[in-house]
XYZ file of C-alpha atoms in Angstrom:
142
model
C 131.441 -105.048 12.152
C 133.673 -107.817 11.208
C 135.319 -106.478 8.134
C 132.814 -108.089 5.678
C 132.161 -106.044 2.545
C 128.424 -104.902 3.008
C 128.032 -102.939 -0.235
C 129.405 -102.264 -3.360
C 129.270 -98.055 -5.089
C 130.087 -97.432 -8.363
C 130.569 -93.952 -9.139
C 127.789 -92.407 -11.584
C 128.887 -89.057 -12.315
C 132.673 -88.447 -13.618
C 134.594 -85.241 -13.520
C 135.673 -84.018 -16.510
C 137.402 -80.714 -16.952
C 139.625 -79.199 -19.449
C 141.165 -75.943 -18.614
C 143.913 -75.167 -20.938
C 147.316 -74.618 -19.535
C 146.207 -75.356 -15.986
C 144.026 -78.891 -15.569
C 142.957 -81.397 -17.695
C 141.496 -84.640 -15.844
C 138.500 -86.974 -17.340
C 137.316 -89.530 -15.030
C 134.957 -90.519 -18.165
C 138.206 -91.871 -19.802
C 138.967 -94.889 -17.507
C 135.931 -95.794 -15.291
C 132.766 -97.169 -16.039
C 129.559 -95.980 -14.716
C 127.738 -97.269 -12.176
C 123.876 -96.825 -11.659
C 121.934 -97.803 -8.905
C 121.821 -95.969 -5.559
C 123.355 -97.391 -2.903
C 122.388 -97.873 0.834
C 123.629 -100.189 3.419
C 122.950 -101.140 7.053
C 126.185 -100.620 9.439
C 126.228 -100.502 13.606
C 126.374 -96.834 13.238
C 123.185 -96.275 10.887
C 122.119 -96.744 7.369
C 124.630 -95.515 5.411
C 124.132 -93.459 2.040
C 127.118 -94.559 -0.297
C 128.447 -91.845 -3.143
C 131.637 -90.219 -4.090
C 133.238 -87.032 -5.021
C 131.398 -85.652 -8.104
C 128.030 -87.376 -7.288
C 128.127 -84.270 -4.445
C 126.995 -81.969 -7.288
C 123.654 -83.965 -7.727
C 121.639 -83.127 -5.507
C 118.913 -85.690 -6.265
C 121.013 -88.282 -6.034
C 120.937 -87.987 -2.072
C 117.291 -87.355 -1.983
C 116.859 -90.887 -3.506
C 119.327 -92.510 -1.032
C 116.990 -90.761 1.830
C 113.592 -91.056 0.627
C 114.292 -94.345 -1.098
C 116.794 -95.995 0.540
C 116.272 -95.151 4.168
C 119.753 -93.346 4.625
C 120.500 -91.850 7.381
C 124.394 -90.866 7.435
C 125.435 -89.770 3.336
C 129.621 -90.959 2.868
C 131.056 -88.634 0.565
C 134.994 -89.469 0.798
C 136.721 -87.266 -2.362
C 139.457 -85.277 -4.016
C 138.442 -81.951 -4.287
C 140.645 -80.005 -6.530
C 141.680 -76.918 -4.735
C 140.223 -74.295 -6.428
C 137.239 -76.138 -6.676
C 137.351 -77.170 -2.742
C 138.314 -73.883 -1.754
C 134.873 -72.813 -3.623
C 132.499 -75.402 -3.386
C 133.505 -78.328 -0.915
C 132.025 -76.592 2.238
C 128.823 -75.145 0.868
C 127.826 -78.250 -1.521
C 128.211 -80.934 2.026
C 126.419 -78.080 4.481
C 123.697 -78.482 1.498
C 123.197 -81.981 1.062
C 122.908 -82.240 4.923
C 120.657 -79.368 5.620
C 118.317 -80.831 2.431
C 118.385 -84.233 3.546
C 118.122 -83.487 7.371
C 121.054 -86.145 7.460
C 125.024 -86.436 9.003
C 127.452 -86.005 6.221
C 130.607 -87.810 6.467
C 133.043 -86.512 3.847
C 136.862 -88.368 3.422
C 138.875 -85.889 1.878
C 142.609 -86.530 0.027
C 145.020 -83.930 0.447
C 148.123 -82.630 -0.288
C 149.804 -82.903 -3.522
C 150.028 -86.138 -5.782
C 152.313 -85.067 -8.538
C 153.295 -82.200 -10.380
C 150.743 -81.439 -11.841
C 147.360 -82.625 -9.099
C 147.295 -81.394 -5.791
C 143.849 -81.771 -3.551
C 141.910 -79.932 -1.311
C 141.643 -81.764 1.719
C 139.262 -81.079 4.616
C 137.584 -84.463 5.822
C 134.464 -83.321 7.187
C 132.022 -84.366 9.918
C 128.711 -82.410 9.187
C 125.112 -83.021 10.826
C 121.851 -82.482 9.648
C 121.669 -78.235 10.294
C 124.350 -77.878 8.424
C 126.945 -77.650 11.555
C 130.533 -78.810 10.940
C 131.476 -81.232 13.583
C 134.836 -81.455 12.873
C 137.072 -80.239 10.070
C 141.130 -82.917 9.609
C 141.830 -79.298 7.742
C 143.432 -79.040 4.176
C 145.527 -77.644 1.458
C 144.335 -73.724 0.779
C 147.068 -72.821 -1.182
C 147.181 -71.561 -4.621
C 146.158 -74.271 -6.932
């Protein structure tokens, strides 16, 4: 509300994949993990904190719910695109439609460098599963 810091995530599951010749990226490599699930009070709701990967882990929202109280899950990412263009949709649809919560899911997009582009497609998702809104993305070939 006034720009204080009201919680602190640390990522707890890392993205690594080797695919030789096209990708290799290993989150596991430079970051730490973090732990604890994370949920914080804001003026718009209680707020279920995770991050890209974490998306994959089902349970990992369940505890922010059932635990924690949460009642809007922040996913903000970067998809890969073939990944995205495969996953993204159906994985946030899920953990809203499990969790009977809003997903709000930052997205990078567009290409970083030669060799990492992302997927894109912010999305604004409530608890049946409904896309709200969709900032669209990069569906090109990755």
């Amino acid at each position: 509300n006034e720009g204080a810091v009201r919680a602190v995530y640390r990522k707890s599951h890392f993205f690594d994949v080797a695919i030789p010749g096209k990708v290799n990226l290993r989150e596991s490599a430079t970051t730490a993990p973090g732990d604890a699930v994370v949920v914080c009070d804001s003026p718009i709701g209680r707020l279920g904190l995770s991050t890209c990967y974490d998306v994959r882990f089902p349970e990992h929202y369940v505890d922010m719910v059932q635990r924690g109280g949460a009642e809007i899950l922040l996913v903000p990412s970067a998809f890969t695109i073939p990944t995205g263009r495969a996953h993204w949709h159906t994985l946030l649809k899920s953990r809203a439609i499990e969790n009977q919560c809003y997903v709000l899911a930052a997205a990078q997009v567009g290409k970083h460098n030669e060799k990492r582009k992302s997927y894109g497609h912010a999305l604004a998702i409530d608890p049946w599963g409904e896309v709200l809104a969709d900032a669209g993305g990069y569906d090109g070939i990755g």
